[in-house]
Coordinates of C-alpha atoms in Angstrom, one line a residue:
X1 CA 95.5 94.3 84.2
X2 CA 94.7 90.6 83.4
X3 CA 94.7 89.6 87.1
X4 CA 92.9 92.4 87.9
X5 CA 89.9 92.5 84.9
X6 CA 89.8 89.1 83.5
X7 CA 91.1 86.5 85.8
X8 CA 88.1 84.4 87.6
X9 CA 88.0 84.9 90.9
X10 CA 88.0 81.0 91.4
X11 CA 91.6 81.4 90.2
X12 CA 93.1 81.5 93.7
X13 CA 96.5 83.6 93.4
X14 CA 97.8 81.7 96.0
X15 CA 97.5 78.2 94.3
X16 CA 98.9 80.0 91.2
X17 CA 101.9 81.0 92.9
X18 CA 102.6 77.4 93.8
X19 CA 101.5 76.1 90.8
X20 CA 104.3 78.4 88.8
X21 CA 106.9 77.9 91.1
X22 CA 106.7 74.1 90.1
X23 CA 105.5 74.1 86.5
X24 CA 109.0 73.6 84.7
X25 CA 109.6 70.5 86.8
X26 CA 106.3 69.3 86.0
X27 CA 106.4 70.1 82.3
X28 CA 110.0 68.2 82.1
X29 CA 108.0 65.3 84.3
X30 CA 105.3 64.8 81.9
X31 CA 106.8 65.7 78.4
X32 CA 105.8 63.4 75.4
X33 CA 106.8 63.1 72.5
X34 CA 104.9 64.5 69.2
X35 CA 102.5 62.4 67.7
X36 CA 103.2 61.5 64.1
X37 CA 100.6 63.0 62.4
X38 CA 102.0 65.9 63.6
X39 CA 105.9 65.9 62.6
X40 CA 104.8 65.1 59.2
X41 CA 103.6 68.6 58.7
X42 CA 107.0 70.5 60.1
X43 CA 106.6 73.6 62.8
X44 CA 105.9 76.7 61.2
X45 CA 108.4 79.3 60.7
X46 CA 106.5 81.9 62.9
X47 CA 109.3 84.9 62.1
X48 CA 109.4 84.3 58.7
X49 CA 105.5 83.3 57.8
X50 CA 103.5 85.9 57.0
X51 CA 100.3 83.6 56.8
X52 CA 96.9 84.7 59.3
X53 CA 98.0 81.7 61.7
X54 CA 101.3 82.8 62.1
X55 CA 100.5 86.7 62.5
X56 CA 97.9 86.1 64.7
X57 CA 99.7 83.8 67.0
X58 CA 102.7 86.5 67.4
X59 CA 99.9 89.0 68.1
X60 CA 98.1 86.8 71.0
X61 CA 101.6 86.0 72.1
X62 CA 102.4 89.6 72.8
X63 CA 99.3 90.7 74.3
X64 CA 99.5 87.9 76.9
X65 CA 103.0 88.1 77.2
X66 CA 103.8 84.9 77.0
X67 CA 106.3 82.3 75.2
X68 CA 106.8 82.0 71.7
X69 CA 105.2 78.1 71.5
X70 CA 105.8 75.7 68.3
X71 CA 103.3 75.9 66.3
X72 CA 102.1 72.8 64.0
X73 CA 99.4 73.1 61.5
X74 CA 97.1 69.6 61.5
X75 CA 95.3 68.1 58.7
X76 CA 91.6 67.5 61.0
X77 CA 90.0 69.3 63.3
X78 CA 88.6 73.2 63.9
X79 CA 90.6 73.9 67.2
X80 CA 93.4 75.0 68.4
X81 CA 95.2 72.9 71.4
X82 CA 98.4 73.1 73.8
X83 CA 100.6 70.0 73.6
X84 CA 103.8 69.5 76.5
X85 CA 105.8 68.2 74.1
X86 CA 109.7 66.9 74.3
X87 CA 112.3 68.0 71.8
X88 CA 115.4 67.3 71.3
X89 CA 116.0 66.4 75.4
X90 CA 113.8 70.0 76.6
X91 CA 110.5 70.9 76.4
X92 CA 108.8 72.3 73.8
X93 CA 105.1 74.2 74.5
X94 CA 103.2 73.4 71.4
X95 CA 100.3 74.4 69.8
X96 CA 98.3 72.0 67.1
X97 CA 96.1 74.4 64.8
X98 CA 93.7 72.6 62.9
X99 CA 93.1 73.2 58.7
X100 CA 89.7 74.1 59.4
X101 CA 90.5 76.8 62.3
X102 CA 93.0 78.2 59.8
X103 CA 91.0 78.3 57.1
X104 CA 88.5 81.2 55.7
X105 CA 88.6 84.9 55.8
X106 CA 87.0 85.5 58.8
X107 CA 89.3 85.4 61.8
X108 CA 87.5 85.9 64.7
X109 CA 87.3 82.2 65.0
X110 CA 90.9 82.2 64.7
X111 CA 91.0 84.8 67.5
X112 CA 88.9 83.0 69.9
X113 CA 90.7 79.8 69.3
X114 CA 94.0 81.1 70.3
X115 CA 93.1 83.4 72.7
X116 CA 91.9 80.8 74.8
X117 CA 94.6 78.3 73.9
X118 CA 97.3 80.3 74.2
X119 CA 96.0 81.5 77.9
X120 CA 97.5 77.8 78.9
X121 CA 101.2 79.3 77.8
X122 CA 101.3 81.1 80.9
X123 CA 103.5 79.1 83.2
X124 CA 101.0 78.3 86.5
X125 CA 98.2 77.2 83.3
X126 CA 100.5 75.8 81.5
X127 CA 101.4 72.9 84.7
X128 CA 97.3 71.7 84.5
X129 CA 98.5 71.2 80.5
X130 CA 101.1 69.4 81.6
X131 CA 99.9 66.6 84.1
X132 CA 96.7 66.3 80.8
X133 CA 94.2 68.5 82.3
X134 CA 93.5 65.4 85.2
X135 CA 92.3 66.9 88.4
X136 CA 93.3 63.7 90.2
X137 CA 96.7 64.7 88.8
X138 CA 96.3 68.0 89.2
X139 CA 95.6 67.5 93.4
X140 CA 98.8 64.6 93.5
X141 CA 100.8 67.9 92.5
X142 CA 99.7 69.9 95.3
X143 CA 100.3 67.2 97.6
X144 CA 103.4 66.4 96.2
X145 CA 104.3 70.1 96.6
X146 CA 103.7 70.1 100.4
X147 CA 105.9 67.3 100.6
X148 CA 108.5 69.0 99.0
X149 CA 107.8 71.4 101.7
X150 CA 108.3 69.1 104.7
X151 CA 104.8 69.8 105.5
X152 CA 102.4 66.8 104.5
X153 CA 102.5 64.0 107.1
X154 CA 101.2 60.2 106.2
X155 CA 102.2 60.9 102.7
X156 CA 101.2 57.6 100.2
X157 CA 104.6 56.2 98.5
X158 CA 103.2 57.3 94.9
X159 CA 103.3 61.2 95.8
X160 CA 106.6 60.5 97.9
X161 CA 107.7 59.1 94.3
X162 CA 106.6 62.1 92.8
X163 CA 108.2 64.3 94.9
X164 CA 111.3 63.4 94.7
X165 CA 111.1 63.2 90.9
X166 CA 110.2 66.7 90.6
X167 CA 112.6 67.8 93.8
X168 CA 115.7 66.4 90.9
X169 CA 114.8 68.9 88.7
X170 CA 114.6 72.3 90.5
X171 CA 117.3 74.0 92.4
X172 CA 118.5 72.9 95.9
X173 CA 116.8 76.5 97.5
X174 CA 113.4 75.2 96.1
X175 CA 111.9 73.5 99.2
X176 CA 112.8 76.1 101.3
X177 CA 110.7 78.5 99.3
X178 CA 108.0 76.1 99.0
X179 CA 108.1 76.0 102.9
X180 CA 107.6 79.8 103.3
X181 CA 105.0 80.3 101.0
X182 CA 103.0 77.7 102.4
X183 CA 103.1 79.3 105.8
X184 CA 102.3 82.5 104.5
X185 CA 98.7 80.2 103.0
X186 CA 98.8 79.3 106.5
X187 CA 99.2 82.0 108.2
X188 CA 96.7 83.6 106.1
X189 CA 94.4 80.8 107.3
X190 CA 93.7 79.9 103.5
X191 CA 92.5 77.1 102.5
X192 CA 93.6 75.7 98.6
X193 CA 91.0 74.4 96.4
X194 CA 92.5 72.4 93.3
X195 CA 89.3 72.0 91.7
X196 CA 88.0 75.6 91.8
X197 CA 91.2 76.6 90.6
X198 CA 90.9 74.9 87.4
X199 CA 87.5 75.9 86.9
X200 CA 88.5 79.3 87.2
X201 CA 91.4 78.6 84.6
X202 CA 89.0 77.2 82.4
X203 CA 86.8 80.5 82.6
X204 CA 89.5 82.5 82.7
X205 CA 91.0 80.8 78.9
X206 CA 87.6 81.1 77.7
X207 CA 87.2 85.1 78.6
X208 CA 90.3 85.8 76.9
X209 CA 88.9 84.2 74.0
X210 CA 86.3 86.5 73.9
X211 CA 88.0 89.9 74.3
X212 CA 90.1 88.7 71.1
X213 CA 87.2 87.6 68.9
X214 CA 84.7 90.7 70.5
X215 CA 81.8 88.0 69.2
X216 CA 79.5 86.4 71.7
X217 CA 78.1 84.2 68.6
X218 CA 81.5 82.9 67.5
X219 CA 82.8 82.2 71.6
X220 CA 79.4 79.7 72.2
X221 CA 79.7 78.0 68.5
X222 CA 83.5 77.0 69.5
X223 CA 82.6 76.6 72.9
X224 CA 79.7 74.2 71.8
X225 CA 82.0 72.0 69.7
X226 CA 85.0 72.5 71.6
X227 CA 84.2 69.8 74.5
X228 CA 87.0 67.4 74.8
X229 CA 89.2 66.8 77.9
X230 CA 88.2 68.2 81.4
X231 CA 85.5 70.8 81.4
X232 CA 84.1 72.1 84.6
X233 CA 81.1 74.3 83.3
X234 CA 78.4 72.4 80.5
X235 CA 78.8 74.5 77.3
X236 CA 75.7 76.6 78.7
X237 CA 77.2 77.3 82.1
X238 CA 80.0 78.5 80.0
X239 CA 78.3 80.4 77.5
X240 CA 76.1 82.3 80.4
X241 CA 79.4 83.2 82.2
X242 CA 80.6 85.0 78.7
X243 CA 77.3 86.8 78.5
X244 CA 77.9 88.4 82.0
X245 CA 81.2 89.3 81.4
X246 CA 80.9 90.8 77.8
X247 CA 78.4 93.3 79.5
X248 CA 80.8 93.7 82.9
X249 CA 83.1 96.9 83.0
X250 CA 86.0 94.7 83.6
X251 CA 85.5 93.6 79.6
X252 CA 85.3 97.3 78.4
X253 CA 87.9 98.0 80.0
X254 CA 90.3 95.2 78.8
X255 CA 89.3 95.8 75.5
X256 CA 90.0 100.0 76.1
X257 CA 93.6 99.2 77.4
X258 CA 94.3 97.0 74.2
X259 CA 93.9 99.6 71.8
X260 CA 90.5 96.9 70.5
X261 CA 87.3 98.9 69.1
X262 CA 85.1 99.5 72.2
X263 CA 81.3 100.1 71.0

């Protein structure tokens, strides 16, 4: 239902099946460490906290089906972010939630926050996390994929390095899967576009947002103070997108299916 109804058509399938296929390599290649301002508050304990942050992450989680992340509460900022953090030798998805996005009785703040950060838990989103939301690092992956593959020729040493580096940490079959879904892209005489792709992840995070909060007010507030890292639509571009989609049958529809009040 989500690939059909509220993924953006920029999100090429094709480039998110490579994309997933590699993502725990990547992750493992780009982990970091937490930051100590956030260890110093603890993870909470999502199965025993019965707090509005904790019960609304488990219910994001399950309606995107997605894994259960660490989840830290920080002592600045409104939003709610995915971290690729290491952990005692494995990665660790995070998510920071700041006081003020976990604060007050309204919660479709909340909602949107974590709707639309959570959308990076699933695994192909979750790799553009990984290498920081950089779509020069974003296309060195792709590359570096198809050398996996034995299909880029002329390849520059720094993606040969990064090929083998992620080669190491996936299974010995790997390559040869690469291989054959790249010729069925070819075959299919498709053409992969790095840079649409994450601008339809972005618009895709942001849409799920909105079916969570059901508040076109609350989605261009948060989008409007939200701007940090890589965004490929202005806040208005953004916003404008919403507007379309909160009116399109695809939205009702979504909503219907979740069991969420449809007007």
């Amino acid at each position: 239902m989500f690939r059909r109804q509220v993924f953006h058509p920029d999100e090429d399938l094709w480039l998110t099946g490579v994309f997933g296929m590699n993502a725990p390599a990547v992750a493992a290649r780009w982990a970091k460490h937490l930051p100590s301002f956030v260890k110093s508050r603890g993870r909470l304990d999502l199965a025993g906290d019965r707090s509005p942050v904790a019960s609304m992450v488990k219910y994001v989680q399950e309606v995107l089906n997605v894994g259960e992340p660490d989840v830290y509460l920080v002592d600045v900022g409104a939003g709610v972010s995915v971290f690729n953090a290491q952990r005692d030798g494995r990665v660790h998805p995070s998510l920071f939630v700041g006081r003020e996005a976990a604060a007050g009785d309204d919660l479709r703040p909340l909602a949107f926050a974590l709707g639309r950060a959570m959308t990076e838990l699933y695994l192909p989103h979750y790799m553009f996390v990984c290498v920081d939301r950089s779509l020069p690092n974003l296309k060195a992956v792709l590359r570096a994929c198809r050398a996996m593959a034995g299909l880029d020729v002329g390849t520059p040493s720094d993606i040969e390095v990064l090929a083998r580096e992620l080669r190491a940490r996936l299974p010995r079959s790997h390559p040869d899967q690469l291989r054959a879904l790249f010729e069925r892209i070819e075959a299919a005489d498709h053409q992969l576009d790095a840079e649409q792709w994450a601008r339809g992840v972005e618009t895709t995070a942001h849409r799920i947002g909105l079916i969570l909060a059901d508040d076109l007010g609350v989605a261009a507030q948060h989008i409007r103070q939200e701007r940090e890292g890589v965004a490929f639509l202005t806040a208005h571009d953004m916003v404008q997108e919403l507007v379309r989609y909160s009116i399109s049958e695809e939205y009702f529809v979504v909503r219907k299916s979740l069991g969420l009040a449809v007007a």
